Amino acid sequence: MAALRALLSWVRAPLLLRPGWPAPRRFASGTNFEYIIAEKKGKNSTVGLIRLNRPKALNALCNGLIVELNQALEAFEKDPAVGAIVLTGGEKAFAAGADIKEMQNHTFQDCYSSKFLSHWDQLTRVKKPVIAAVNGYALGGGCELAMMCDIIYAGEKAQFGQPEILIGTIPGAGGTQRLTRAVGKSLAMEMILTGDRISAQDAKQAGLVSKIFPVETLVEEAIQCAEKIASNSKIVAAMAKESVNAAFEMTLTEGNKLEKKLFYSTFATEDRKEGMAAFVEKRKATFRDQ
């Protein structure tokens, strides 16, 4: 019943808008969201923008928000016009963590039998590239959500952390695994065992973040990067993403074999023919995602 009430709440409740934010655009289904704002951006509407929108709770990741996020991701994944997705929050918080009030009374049996937090992983299964634009706090589940994305851009005041140890638990949505792969064992251990945060500058130096921008221009910079990605072949971009992600799951030998297979596969596409022809003919390629 709790899950049913959560689903009904995001269908019925009014959207919370922060002053200065644009009104939400409806998807084809006509659904408005309670906890997020989703719309298309870019000159040709090739970028899907998802903004977490629980400002009073610093975008705490409640179940209803994750359900809506997954629905928006699915819609953009199926939209042939969208070539990349940007995920962001507010200037004060990308997401300050999971909703502790929602989970504090869970038992082991509740977590185990319901596969608690397993639906957070949908973000990792999206084939289109996803950029996290992180302003403010990205803590706990918020940091884990950002690390599920393919690229992380940070505002100059962003802070990253996994403070679960401070409330008597550990990361449960990939924090111990993805953070270690991103920044190395020593820094990951320090962050996870102390609950200490790192700045955007430290995150970039450690390899967690690729670029830092002023707070007010961060989202636009992420959209511009997403537009650049979306201008390429979507099917080839998906292959490239799959190959890079495999580096975290496979040995070097296995990864190289997969890369070769995917590389060979591009030769079965019309976009590979068009891209090489355009290069030889010194013109801009026109990709058709075929």
Short mmCIF file of N, CA and C in Angstrom, two decimals, residues 100-107 110:
data_model
loop_
_atom_site.label_atom_id
_atom_site.label_comp_id
_atom_site.label_asym_id
_atom_site.label_seq_id
_atom_site.Cartn_x
_atom_site.Cartn_y
_atom_site.Cartn_z
N ILE A 100 16.25 9.88 4.68
CA ILE A 100 16.47 9.07 5.89
C ILE A 100 15.17 8.82 6.63
N LYS A 101 14.28 9.80 6.67
CA LYS A 101 13.00 9.62 7.37
C LYS A 101 12.20 8.48 6.74
N GLU A 102 12.36 8.32 5.44
CA GLU A 102 11.62 7.29 4.73
C GLU A 102 12.15 5.89 5.03
N MET A 103 13.46 5.81 5.31
CA MET A 103 14.06 4.47 5.46
C MET A 103 14.38 4.09 6.90
N GLN A 104 14.25 5.01 7.86
CA GLN A 104 14.77 4.75 9.19
C GLN A 104 14.11 3.58 9.90
N ASN A 105 12.88 3.24 9.58
CA ASN A 105 12.19 2.14 10.26
C ASN A 105 12.25 0.82 9.49
N HIS A 106 13.01 0.79 8.40
CA HIS A 106 13.15 -0.46 7.65
C HIS A 106 13.89 -1.50 8.50
N THR A 107 13.51 -2.75 8.33
CA THR A 107 14.23 -3.86 8.95
C THR A 107 15.08 -4.56 7.89
N ASP A 110 12.81 -6.23 5.52
CA ASP A 110 12.22 -5.30 4.55
C ASP A 110 13.19 -5.04 3.40
#
